[in-house]
Short mmCIF file of C-alpha atoms in Angstrom, two decimals:
data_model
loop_
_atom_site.label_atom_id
_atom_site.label_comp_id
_atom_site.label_asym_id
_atom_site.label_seq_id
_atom_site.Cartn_x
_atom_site.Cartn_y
_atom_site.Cartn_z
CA UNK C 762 -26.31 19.77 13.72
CA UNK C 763 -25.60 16.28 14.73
CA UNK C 764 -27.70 14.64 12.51
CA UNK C 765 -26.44 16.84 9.54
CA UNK C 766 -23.08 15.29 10.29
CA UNK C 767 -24.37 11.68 11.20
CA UNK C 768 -25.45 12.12 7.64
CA UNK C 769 -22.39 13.34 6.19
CA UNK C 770 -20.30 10.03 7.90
CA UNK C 771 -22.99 7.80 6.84
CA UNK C 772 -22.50 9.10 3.11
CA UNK C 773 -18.50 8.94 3.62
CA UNK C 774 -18.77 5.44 4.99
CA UNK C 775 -20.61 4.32 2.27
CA UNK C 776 -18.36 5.88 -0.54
CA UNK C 777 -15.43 4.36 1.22
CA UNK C 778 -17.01 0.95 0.85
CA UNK C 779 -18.30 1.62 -3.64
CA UNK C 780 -14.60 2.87 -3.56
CA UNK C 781 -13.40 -0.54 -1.95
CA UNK C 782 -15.30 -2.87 -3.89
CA UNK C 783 -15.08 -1.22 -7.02
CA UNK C 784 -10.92 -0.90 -6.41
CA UNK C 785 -11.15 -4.49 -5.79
CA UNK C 786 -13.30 -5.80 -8.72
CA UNK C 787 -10.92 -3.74 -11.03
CA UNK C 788 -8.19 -5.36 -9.34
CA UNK C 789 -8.80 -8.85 -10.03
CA UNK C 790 -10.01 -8.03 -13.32
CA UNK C 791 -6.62 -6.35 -14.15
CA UNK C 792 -4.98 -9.91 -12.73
CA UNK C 793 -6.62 -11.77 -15.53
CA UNK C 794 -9.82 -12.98 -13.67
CA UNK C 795 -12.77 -13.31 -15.42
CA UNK C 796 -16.61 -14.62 -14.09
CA UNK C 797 -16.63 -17.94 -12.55
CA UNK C 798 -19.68 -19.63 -11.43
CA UNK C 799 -19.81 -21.05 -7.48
CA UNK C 800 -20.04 -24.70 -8.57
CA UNK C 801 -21.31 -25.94 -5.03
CA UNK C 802 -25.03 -27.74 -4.76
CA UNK C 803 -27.23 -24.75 -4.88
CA UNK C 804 -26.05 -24.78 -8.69
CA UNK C 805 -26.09 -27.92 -9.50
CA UNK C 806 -29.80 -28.79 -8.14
CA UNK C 807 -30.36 -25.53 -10.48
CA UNK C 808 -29.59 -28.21 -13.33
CA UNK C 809 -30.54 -31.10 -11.31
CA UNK C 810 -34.27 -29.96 -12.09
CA UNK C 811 -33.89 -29.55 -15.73
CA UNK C 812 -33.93 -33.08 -16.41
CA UNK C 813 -37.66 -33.15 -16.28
CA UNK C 814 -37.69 -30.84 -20.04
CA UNK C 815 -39.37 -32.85 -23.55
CA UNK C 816 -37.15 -35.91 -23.71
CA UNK C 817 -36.63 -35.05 -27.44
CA UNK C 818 -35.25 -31.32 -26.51
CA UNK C 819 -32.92 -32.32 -23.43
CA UNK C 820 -29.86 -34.78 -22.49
CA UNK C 821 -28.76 -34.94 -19.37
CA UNK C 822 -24.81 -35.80 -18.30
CA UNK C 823 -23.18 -37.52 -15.48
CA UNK C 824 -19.95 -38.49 -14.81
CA UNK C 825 -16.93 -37.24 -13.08
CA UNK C 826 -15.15 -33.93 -13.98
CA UNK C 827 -13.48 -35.04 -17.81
CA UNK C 828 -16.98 -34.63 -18.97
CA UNK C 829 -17.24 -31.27 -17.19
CA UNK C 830 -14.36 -30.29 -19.43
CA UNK C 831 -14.45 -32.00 -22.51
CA UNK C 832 -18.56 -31.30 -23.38
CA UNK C 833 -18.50 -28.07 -24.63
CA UNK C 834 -21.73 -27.33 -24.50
CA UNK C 835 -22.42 -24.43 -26.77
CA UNK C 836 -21.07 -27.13 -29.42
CA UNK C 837 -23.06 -29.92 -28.63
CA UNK C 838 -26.75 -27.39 -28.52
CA UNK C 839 -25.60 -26.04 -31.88
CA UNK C 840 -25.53 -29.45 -33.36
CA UNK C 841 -28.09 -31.20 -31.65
CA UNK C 842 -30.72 -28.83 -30.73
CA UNK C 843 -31.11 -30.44 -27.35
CA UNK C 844 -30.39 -28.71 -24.18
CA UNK C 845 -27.24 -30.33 -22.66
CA UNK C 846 -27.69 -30.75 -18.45
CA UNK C 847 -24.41 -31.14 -16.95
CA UNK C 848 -24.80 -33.35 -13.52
CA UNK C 849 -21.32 -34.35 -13.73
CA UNK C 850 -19.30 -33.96 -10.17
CA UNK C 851 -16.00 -33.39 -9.84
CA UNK C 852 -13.82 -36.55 -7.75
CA UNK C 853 -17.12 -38.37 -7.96
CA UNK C 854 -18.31 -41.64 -9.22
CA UNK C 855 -21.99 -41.06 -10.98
CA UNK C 856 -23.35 -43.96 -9.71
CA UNK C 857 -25.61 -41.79 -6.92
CA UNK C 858 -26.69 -39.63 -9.52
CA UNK C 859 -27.63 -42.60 -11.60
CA UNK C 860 -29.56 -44.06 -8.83
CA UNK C 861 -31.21 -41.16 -7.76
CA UNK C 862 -32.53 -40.69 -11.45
CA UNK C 863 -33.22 -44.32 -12.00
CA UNK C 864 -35.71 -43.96 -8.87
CA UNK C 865 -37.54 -40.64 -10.08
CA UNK C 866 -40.19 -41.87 -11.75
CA UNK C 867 -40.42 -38.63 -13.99
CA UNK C 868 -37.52 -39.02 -15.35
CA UNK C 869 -37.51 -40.46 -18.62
CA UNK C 870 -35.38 -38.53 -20.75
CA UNK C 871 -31.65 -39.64 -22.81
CA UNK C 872 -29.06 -40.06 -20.29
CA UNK C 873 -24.97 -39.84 -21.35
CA UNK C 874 -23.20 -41.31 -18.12
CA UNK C 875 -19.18 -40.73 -18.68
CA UNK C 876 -16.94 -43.68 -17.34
CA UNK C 877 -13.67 -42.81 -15.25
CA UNK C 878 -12.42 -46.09 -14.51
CA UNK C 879 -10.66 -45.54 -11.22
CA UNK C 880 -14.15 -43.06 -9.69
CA UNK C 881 -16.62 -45.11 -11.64
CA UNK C 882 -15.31 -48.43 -9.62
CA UNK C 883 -14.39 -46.96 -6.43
CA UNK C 884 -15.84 -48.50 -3.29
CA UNK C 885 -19.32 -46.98 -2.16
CA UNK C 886 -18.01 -45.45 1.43
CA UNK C 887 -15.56 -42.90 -1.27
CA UNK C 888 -18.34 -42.02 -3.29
CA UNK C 889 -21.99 -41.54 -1.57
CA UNK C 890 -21.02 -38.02 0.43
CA UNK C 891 -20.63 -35.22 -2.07
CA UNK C 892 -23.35 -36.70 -4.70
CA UNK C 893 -25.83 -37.24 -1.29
CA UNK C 894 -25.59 -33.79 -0.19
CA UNK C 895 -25.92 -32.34 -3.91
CA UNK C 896 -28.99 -34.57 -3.94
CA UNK C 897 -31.17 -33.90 -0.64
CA UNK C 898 -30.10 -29.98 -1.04
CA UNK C 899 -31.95 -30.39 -4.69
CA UNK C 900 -35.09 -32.50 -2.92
CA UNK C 901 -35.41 -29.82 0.13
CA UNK C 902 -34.96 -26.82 -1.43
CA UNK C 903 -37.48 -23.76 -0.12
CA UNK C 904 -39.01 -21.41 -1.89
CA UNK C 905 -36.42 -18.56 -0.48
CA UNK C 906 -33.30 -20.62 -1.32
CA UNK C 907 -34.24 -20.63 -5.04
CA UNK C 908 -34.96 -16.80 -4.90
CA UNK C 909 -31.76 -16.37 -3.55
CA UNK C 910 -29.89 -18.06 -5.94
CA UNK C 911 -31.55 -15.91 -8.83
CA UNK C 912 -30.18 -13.03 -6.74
CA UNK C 913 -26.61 -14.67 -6.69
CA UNK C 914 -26.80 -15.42 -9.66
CA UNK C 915 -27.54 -12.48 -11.24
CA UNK C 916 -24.89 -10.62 -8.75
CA UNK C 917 -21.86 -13.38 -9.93
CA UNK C 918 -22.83 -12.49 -13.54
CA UNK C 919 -21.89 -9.30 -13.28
CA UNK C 920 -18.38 -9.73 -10.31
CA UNK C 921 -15.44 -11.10 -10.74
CA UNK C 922 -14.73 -10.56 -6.97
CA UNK C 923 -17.69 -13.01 -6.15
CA UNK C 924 -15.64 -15.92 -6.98
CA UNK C 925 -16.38 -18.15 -4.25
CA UNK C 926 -13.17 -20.82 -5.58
CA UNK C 927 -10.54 -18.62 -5.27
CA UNK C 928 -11.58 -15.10 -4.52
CA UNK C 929 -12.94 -15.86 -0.93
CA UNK C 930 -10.85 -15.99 2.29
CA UNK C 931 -10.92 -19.64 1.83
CA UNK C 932 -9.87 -19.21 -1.48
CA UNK C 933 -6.85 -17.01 -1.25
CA UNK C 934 -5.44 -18.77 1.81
CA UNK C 935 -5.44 -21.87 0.44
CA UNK C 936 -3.03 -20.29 -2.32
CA UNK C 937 -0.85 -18.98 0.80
CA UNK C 938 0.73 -22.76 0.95
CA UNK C 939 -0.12 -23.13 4.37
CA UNK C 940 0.79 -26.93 5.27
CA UNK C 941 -2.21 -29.16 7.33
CA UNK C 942 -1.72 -30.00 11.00
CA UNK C 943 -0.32 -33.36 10.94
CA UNK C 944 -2.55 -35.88 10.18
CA UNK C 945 -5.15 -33.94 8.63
CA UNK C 946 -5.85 -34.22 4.89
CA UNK C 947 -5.84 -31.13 2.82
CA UNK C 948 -7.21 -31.36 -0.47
CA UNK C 949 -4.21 -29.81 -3.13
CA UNK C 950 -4.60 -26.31 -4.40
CA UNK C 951 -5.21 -26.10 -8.06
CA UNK C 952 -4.33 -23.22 -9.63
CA UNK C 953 -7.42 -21.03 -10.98
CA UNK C 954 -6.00 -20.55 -14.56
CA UNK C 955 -6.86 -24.53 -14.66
CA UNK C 956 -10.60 -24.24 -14.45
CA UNK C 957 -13.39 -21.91 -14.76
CA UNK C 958 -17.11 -22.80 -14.25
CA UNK C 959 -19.67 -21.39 -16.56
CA UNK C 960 -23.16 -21.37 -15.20
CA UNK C 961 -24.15 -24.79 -17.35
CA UNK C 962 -22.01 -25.87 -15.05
CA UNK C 963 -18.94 -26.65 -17.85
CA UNK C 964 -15.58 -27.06 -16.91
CA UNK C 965 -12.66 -24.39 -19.29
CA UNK C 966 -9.17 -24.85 -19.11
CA UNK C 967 -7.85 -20.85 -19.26
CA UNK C 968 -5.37 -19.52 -22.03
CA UNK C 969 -2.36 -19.34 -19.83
CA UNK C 970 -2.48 -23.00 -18.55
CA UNK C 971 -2.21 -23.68 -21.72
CA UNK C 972 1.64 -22.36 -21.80
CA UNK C 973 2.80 -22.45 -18.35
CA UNK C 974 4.89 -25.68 -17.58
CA UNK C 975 4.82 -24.81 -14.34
CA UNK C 976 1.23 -24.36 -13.62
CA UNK C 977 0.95 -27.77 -15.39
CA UNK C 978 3.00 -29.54 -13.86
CA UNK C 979 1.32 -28.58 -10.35
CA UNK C 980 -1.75 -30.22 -11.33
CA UNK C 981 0.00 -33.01 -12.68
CA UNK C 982 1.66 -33.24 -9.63
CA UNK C 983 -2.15 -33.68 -7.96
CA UNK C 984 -2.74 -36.47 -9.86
CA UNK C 985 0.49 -38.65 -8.70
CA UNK C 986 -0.45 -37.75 -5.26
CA UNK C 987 -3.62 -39.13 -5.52
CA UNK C 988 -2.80 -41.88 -7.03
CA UNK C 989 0.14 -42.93 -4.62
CA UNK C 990 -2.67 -42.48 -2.02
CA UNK C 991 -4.83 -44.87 -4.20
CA UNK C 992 -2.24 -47.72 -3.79
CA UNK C 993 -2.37 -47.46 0.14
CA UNK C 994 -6.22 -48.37 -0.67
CA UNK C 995 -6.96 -51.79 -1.17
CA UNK C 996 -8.34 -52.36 -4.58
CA UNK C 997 -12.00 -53.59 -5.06
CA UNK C 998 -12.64 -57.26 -5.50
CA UNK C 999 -14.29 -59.04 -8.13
CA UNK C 1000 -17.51 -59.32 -5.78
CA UNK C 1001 -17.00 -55.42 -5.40
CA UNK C 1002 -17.12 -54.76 -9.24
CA UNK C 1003 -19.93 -57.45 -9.75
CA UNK C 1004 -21.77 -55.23 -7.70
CA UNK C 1005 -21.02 -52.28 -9.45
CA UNK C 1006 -21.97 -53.64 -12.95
CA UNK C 1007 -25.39 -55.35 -11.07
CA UNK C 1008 -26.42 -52.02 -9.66
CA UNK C 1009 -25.92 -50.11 -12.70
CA UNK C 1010 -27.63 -52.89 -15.03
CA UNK C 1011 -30.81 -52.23 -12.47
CA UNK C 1012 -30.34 -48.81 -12.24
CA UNK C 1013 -30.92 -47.94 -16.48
CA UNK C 1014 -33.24 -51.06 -16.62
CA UNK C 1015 -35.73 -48.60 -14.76
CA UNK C 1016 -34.85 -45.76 -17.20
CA UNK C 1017 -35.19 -47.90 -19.90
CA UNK C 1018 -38.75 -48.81 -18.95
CA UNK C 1019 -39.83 -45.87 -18.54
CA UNK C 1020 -39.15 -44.91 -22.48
CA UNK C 1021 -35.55 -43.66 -21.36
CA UNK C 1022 -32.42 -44.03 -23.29
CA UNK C 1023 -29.03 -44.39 -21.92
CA UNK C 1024 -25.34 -44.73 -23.36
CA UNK C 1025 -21.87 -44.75 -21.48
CA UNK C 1026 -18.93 -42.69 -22.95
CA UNK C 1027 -15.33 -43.18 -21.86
CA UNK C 1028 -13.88 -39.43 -22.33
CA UNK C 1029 -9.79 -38.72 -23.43
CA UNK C 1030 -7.12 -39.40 -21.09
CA UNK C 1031 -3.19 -39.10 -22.45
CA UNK C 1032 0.28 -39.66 -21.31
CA UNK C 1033 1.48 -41.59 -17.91
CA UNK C 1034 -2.52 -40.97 -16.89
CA UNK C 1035 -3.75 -43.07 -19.75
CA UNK C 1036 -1.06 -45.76 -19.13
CA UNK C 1037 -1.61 -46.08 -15.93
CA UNK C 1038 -5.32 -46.47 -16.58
CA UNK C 1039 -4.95 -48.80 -18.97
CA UNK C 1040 -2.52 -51.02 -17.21
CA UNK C 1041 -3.89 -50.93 -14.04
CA UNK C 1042 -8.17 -50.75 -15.51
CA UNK C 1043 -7.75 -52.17 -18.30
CA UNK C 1044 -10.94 -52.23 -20.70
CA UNK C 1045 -11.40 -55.63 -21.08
CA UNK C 1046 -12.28 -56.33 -17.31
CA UNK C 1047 -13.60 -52.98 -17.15
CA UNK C 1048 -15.28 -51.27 -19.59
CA UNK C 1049 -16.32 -54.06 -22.16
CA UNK C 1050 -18.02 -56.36 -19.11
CA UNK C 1051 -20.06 -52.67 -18.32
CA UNK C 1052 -21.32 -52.64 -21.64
CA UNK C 1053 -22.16 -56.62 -22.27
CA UNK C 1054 -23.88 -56.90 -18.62
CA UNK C 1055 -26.16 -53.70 -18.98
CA UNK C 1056 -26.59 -54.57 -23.06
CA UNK C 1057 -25.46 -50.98 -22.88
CA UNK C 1058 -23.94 -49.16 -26.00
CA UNK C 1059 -20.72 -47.66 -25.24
CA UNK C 1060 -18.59 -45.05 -27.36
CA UNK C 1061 -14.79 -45.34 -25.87
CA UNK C 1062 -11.90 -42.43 -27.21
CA UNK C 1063 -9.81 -45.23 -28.52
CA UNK C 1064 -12.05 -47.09 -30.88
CA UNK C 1065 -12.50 -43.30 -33.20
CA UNK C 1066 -8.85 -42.27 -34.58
CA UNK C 1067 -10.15 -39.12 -34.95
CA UNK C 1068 -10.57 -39.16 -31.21
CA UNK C 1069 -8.02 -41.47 -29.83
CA UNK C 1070 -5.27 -38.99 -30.05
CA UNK C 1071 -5.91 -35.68 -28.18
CA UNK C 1072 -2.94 -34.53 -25.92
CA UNK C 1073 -4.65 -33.55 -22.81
CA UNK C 1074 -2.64 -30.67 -20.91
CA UNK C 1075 -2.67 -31.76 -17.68
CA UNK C 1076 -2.96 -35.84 -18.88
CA UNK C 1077 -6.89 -35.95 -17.88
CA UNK C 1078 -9.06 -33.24 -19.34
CA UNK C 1079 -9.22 -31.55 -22.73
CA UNK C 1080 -8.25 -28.26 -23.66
CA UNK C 1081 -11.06 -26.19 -24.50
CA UNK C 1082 -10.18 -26.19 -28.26
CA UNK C 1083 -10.11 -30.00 -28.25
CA UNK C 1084 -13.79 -30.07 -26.25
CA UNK C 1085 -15.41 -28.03 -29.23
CA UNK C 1086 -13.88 -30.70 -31.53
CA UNK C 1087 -14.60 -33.59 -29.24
CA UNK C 1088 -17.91 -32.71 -28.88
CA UNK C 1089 -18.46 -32.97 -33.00
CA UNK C 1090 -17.21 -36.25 -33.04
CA UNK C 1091 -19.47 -37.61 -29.72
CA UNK C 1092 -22.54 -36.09 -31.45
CA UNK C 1093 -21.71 -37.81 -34.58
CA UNK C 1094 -20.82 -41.42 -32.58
CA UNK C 1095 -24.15 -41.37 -30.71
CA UNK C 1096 -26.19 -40.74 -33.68
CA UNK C 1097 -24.22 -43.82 -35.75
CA UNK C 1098 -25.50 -45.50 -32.29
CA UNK C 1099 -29.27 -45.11 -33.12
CA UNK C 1100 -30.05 -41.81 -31.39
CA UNK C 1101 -32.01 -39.11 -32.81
CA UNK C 1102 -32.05 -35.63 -32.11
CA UNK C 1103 -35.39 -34.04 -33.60
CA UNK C 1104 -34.98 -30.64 -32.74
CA UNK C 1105 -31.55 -31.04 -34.69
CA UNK C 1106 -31.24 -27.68 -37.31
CA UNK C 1107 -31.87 -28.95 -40.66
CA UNK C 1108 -28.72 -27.69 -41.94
CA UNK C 1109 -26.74 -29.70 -39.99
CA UNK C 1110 -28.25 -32.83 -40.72
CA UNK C 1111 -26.68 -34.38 -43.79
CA UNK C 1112 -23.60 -32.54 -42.14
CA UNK C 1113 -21.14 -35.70 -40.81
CA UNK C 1114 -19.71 -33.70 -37.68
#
């Protein structure tokens, strides 16, 4: 008798729970959420050993997050045939990535490294952590913690709920507004209608950001915080940047050698972010010395006027409507820049994008 109703509880309990979960997958649905993929390391060294695919059927991409955004990359497949391999880190400078790569000897694929100024040139103690981590997860991965990512990923496919940026505990008390003890930095909330993650790791601005002042303005708000908190910081010297354009010159020298190819893009900015980028980076200590030092081809949003004009919503990252037509235009730049793309579809290629 008491098993027959240790049974009957055990069946209960677990109804209660498929009733839970189910309640609260519907729930979030019915709030607008949709699948977003846990962009965290275990992902990215997912992509981080792609690189090593036919250098005439892959490019891989670093950068910081505008190229997250503003690649689509169901656009840039369609046109080029390659497989696009997103690397790009959010708040990051690419320079680890781009050493780490320089050193792999098996790497000798086309590389598109995206250049945000004020990331790009920031001093090595702000940039090393996140891009280290990402790095020495990807070179001591076991055999279990790739079978377990199959398993997430398979699982975050299919649940909204699983949504580890804004679903988790973390996630939804950081939207609670709670403010930091004092003296400990807390990293803004962005709202979750301003990015979701696919699982090529690309960056969408959602529908409704699109429309709501407010939401905008909140992220725009982010972006004068952190740069008020950039002028506390002293700026690097000229020895600093020197260093910066050395390293980087070494750096694609080695994938150069090795039969690689390598070009820097310098993605949309608009409004009081592009101003203040301009003014304060401007390209011609910048940008134009990275280019001449690493004999480097560059393709900068300003030179194209069918790219210098895009209004970004938040001033720093292209709506997702913009990225598709961004993306036609960068494929159609880096080919005027010598590159081929042999697995391009022949339809496309008397096509100018």
């Amino acid at each position: 008798m008491s098993n027959n109703h240790s049974m009957k509880a055990g069946v209960l309990a677990l109804v209660m729970v498929f009733a839970f979960l189910v309640s609260w997958e519907l729930y979030w649905r019915s709030q607008g959420y949709s699948i977003n993929y846990d962009d965290g390391k275990v992902l990215w060294a997912d992509k981080r050993a792609r690189v090593y695919e036919p250098s005439d059927k892959t490019t891989v991409f670093i950068g910081s997050s505008r190229i997250k955004f503003d690649l689509d990359i169901p656009t840039w497949e369609r046109l080029t045939g390659d497989e696009a391999v997103q690397l790009a880190m959010e708040g990051n400078s690419p320079l680890p990535i781009l050493e780490d790569l320089a050193a792999d000897e098996k790497f000798k694929g086309k590389l598109v490294i995206d250049v945000t100024e004020g990331l790009f040139f920031a001093a090595r103690s702000n940039r090393d952590k996140e891009p280290g981590e990402n790095i020495q997860y990807y070179k001591e991965r076991t055999p279990s913690q790739k079978a377990s990512f199959q398993v997430s990923r398979l699982l975050e496919s299919r649940l909204v709920m699983l949504d580890q940026d804004y679903l988790s505990l973390n996630g939804l008390l950081d939207r609670c507004g709670i403010p930091p003890r004092a003296g400990v930095f807390q990293m803004p909330y962005f709202p979750p209608e301003f990015s979701h993650n696919t699982f090529d790791r690309q960056s969408i601005i959602q529908p409704r950001f699109l429309t709501d002042t407010n939401l905008q303005k909140q992220v725009t708000g982010n972006w004068l915080m952190f740069a008020e908190m950039a002028k506390k910081q002293p700026p690097p010297t000229k020895d600093d940047i020197m260093h910066v354009f050395n390293t980087v010159r070494d750096q694609v020298a080695k994938i150069r050698s090795r039969g690689g190819q390598v070009i820097f893009v310098r993605t949309p900015s608009s409004g009081p972010f592009w101003e203040m980028e301009s003014k304060v980076m401007p390209r011609e200590k910048l940008w134009d010395p990275l280019l001449a030092i690493t004999q480097t081809p560059g393709i900068h949003f300003k030179d194209h006027p069918e790219t210098s004009n895009y209004s970004c919503p938040e001033w720093s990252h292209l709506a997702h409507k913009d990225a598709i037509d961004y993306t036609r235009h960068l494929v159609n730049h880096i080919e005027q820049k010598g590159w081929q793309f042999r697995n391009k579809p022949a339809s496309l290629s008397f096509i100018n994008h």
